[in-house]
Short mmCIF file of C-alpha atoms in Angstrom, two decimals:
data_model
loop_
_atom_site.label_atom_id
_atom_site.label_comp_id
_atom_site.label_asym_id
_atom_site.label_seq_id
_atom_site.Cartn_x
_atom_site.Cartn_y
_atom_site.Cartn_z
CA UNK A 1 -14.68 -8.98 -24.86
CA UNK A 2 -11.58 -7.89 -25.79
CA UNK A 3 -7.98 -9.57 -24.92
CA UNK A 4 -5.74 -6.78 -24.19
CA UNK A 5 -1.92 -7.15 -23.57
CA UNK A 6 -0.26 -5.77 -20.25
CA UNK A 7 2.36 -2.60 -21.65
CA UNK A 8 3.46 -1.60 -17.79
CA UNK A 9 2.64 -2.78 -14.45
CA UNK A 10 3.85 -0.64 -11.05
CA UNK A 11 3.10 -0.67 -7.35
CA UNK A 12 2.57 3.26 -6.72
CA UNK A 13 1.67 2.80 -2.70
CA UNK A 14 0.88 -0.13 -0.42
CA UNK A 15 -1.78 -2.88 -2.16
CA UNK A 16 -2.21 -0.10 -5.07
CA UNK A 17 -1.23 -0.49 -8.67
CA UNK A 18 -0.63 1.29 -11.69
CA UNK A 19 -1.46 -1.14 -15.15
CA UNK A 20 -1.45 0.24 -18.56
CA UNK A 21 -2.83 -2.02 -21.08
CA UNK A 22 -3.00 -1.87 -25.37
CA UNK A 23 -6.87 -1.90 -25.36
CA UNK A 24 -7.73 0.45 -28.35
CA UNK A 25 -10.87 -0.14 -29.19
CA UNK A 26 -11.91 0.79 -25.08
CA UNK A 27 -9.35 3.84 -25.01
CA UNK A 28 -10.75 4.91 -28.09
CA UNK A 29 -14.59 5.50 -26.41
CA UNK A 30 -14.10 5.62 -23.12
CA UNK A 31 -15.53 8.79 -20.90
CA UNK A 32 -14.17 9.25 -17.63
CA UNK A 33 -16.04 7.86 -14.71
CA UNK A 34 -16.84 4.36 -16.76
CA UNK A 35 -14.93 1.06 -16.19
CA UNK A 36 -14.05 -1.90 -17.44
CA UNK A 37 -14.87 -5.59 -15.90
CA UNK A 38 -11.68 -7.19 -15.65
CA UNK A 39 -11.47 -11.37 -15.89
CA UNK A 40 -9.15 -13.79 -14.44
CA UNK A 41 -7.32 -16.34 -15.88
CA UNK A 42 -8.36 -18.87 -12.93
CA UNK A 43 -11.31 -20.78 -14.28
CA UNK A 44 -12.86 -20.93 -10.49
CA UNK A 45 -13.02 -17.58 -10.72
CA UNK A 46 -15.94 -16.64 -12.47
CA UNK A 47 -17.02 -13.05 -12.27
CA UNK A 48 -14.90 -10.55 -13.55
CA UNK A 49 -13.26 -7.30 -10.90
CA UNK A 50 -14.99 -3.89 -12.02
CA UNK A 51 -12.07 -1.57 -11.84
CA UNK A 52 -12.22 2.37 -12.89
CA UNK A 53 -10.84 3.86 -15.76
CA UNK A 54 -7.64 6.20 -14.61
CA UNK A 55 -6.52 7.83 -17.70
CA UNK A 56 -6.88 7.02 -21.44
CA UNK A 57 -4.05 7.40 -24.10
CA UNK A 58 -6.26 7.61 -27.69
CA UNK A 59 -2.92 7.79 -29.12
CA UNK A 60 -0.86 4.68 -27.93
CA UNK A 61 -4.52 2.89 -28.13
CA UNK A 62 -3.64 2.62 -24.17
CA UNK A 63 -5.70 2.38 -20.57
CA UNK A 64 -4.21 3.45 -17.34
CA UNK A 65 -5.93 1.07 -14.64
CA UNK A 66 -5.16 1.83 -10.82
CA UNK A 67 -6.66 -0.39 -8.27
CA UNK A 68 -6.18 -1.73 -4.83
CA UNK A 69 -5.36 -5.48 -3.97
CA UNK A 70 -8.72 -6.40 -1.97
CA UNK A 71 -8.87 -10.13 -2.81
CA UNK A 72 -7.36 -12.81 -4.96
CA UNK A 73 -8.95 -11.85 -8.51
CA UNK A 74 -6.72 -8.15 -7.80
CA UNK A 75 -3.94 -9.86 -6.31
CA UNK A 76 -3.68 -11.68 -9.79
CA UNK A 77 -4.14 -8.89 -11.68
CA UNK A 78 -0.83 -7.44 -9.62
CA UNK A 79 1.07 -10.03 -10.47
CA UNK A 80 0.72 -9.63 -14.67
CA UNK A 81 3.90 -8.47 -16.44
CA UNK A 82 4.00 -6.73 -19.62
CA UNK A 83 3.75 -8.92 -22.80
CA UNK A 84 1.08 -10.93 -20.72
CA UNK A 85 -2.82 -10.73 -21.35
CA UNK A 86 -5.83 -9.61 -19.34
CA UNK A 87 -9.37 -10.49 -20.86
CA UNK A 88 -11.45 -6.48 -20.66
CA UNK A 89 -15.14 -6.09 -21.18
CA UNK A 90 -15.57 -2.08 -21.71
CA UNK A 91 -15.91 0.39 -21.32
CA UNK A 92 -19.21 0.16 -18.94
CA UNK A 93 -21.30 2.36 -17.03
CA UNK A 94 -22.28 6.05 -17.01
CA UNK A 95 -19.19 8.27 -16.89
CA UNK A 96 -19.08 12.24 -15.18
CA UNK A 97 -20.02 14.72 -18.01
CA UNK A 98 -17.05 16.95 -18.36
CA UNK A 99 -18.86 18.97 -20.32
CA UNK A 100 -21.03 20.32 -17.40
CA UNK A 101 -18.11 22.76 -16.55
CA UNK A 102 -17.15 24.73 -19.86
CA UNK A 103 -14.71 27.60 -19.69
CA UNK A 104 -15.65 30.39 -17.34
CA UNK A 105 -16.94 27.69 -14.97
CA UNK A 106 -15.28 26.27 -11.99
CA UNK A 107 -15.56 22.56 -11.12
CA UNK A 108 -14.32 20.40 -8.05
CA UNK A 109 -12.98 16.98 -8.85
CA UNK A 110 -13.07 15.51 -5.24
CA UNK A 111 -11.72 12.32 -4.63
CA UNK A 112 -11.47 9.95 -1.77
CA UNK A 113 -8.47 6.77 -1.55
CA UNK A 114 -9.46 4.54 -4.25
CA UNK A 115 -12.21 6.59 -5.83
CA UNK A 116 -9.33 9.18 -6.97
CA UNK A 117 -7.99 7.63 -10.25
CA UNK A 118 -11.09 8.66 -12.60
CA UNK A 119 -9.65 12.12 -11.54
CA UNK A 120 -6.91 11.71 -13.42
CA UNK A 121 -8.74 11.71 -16.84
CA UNK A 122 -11.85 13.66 -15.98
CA UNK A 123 -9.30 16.47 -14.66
CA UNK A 124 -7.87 16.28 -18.38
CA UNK A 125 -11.94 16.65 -20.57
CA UNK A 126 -12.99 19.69 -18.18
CA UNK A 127 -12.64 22.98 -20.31
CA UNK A 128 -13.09 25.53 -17.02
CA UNK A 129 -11.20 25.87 -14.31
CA UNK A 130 -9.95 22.59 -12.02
CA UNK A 131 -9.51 22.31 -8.43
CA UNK A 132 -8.81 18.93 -7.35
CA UNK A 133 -9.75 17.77 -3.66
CA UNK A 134 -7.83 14.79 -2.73
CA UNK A 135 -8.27 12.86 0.38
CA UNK A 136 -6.24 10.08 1.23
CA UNK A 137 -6.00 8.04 4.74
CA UNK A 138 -2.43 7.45 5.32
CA UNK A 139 -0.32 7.49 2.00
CA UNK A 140 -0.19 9.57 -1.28
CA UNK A 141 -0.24 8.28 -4.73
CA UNK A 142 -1.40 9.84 -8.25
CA UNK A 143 -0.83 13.66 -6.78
CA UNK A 144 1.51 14.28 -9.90
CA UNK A 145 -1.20 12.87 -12.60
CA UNK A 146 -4.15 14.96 -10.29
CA UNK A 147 -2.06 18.04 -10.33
CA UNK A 148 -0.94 17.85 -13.99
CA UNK A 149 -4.13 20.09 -15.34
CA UNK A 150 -5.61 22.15 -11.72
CA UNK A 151 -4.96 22.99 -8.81
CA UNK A 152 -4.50 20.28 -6.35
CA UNK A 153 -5.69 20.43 -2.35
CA UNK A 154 -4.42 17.58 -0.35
CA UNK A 155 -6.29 16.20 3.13
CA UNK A 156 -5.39 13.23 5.39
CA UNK A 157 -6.84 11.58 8.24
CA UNK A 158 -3.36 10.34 9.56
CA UNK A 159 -1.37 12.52 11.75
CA UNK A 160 2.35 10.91 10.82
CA UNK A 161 1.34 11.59 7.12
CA UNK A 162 0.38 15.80 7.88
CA UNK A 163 3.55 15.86 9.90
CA UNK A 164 5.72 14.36 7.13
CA UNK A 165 4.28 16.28 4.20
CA UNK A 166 4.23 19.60 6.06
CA UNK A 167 7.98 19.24 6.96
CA UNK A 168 8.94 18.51 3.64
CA UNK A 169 6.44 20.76 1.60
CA UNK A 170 5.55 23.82 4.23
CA UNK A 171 2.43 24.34 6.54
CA UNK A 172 -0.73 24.92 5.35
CA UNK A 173 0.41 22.44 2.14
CA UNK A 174 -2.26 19.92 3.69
CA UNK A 175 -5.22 19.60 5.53
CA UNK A 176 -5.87 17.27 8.12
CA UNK A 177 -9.05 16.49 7.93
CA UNK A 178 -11.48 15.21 5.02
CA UNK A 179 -12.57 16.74 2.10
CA UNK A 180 -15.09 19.04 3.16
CA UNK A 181 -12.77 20.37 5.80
CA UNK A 182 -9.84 20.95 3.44
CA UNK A 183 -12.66 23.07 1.05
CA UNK A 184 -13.72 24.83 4.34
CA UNK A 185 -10.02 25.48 5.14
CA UNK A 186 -9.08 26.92 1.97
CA UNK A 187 -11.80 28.84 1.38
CA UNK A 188 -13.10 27.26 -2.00
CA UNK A 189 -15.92 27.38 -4.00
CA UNK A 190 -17.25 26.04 -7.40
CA UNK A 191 -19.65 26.22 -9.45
CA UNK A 192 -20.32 21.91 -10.39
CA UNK A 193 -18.65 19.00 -8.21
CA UNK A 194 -17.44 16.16 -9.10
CA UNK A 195 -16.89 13.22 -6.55
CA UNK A 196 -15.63 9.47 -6.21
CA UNK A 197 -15.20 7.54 -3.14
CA UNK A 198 -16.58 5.96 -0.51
CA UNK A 199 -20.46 6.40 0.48
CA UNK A 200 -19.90 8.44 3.99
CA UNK A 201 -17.88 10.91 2.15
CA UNK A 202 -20.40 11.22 -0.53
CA UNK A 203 -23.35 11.18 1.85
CA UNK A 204 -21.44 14.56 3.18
CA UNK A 205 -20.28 15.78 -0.21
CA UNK A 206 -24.11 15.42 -1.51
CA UNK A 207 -25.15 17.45 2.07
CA UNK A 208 -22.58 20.11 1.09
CA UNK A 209 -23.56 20.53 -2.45
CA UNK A 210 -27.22 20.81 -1.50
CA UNK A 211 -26.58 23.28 1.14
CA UNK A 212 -24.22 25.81 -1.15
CA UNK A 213 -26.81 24.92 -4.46
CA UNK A 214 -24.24 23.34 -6.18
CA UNK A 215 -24.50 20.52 -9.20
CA UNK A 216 -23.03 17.72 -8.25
CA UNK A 217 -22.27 14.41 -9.75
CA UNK A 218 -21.76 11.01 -7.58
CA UNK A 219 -19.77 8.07 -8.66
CA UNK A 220 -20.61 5.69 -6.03
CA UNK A 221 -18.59 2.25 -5.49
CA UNK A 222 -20.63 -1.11 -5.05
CA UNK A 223 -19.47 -4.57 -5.36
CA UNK A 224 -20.87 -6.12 -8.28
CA UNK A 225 -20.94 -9.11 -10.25
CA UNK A 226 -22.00 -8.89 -14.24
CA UNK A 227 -21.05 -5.63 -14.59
CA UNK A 228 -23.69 -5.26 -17.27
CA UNK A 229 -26.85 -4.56 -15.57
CA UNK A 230 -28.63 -8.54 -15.88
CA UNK A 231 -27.60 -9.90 -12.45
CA UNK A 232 -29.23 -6.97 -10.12
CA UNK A 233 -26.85 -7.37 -7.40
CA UNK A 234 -25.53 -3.63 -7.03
CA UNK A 235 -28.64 -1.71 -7.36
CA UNK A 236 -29.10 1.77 -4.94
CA UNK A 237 -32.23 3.46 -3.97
CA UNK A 238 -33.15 6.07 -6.58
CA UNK A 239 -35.60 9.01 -5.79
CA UNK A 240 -37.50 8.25 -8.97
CA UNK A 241 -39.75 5.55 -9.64
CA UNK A 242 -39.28 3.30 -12.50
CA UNK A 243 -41.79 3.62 -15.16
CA UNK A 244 -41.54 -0.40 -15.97
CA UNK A 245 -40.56 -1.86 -12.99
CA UNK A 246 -42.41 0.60 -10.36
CA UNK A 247 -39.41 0.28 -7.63
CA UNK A 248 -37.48 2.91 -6.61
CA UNK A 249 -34.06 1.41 -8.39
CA UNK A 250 -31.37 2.13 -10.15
CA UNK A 251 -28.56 -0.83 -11.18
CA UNK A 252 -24.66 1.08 -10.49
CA UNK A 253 -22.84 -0.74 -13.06
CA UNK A 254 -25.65 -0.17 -15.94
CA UNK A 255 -27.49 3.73 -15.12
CA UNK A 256 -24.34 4.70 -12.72
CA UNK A 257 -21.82 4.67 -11.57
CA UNK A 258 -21.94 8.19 -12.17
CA UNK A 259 -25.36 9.87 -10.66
CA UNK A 260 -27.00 13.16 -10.47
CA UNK A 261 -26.33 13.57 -7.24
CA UNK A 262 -30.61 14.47 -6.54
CA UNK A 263 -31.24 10.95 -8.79
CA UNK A 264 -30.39 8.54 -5.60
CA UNK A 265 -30.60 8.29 -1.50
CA UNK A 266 -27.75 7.43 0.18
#
């Protein structure tokens, strides 16, 4: 458990914040696609928010966290100014292996609303080329940070929000659609996917990477409540059985979040 001090804290769209925090000894290990378990201060709150790791600075001994208010345990977390504390435990879970796309390779990072911010830092570890799919419903955030080191392809569900970016960045700038139809759209192709967001996107993004023979590595988002694999409440159906418990298994905060995308049903 480590007590880590609040450096910055920004709103960067509606309910979503920015936090950077001095946690060395986390930035110093972390691998994109893990998180951290994040604990009030409110004694009556007892289990700790898993939130994903956005970007790591080894050199500042510094972690970027970007969440979304979705209860009172975020809503706190909001409200923290720097010089204040935040009790961490971290970094947890299985992260995306960057090294899955070396140079001469060519890797989508695809993300969907909240599940975008591991982008950020796994966009930074990959050595081959980056093309970064970014869906979001009716506001941007993070596109600098997700452009910084690819290619960034931007889709939208909400009509005002195509309209608004078009006229001010030109047509064909984004894609109104979702992920799969801004890849269609653009013509794109890769060689290993990445993806983070919610489980009908990656039900399709699994579909599409089966049907083009692609890799492709899942990061799938669960509620949980220890955040260390004891508790059992976020488990998924795997494809594999078990060898010591014989069910068909796998706890997301311990063996995820990050999957082989042929390791788990969804």
């Amino acid at each position: 458990m480590l007590r880590a001090a609040v450096l910055s804290q920004e709103r960067i769209a509606d309910q979503i914040y920015s936090m950077w925090l001095s946690a060395e000894p986390i930035a110093r290990v972390a691998r994109p696609g893990q998180f951290v378990s994040v604990y009030s201060n409110d004694t009556g709150r007892l289990l700790p928010r898993p939130i994903s790791i956005c970007e790591t600075d080894k050199g500042r001994g510094a972690l970027r966290l970007v969440y979304r208010i979705a209860g009172r345990g975020t809503a706190e977390f909001a409200g923290r100014r720097a010089g204040e504390t935040l009790e961490l435990l971290g970094p947890l879970g299985n992260g995306f292996p960057p090294e899955r796309c070396p140079e001469g390779k060519t890797a989508f990072l695809i993300g969907g609303g909240i599940g975008l911010p591991p982008m950020a830092e796994l966009s930074k570890q990959i050595r081959g080329k980056v093309q970064v799919i970014a869906g979001y419903r009716d506001e941007l955030f993070l596109t600098e940070e997700l452009a910084a080191n690819g290619k960034l392809f931007l889709s939208a569900e909400s009509e005002a929000l195509v309209a608004s970016y078009t006229r001010d960045h030109g047509q064909g700038s984004i894609t109104h659609g979702n992920v799969l139809d801004c890849i269609r759209e653009n013509q794109l192709q890769a060689d290993v996917i990445y993806a983070c967001g919610p489980t009908p996107m990656l039900r399709a993004v699994k579909a599409f990477a089966l049907e083009h023979n692609i890799e492709c590595w899942l990061s799938l988002e669960e509620r949980m409540a220890c955040g260390i694999g004891a508790c059992l409440a976020c488990v998924c159906e795997s494809t594999e059985i078990d060898t010591h418990s014989q069910v068909k298994n796998k706890r997301i905060c311990k063996e995820g979040p990050v999957f082989a995308a042929e390791e788990i049903v969804l």
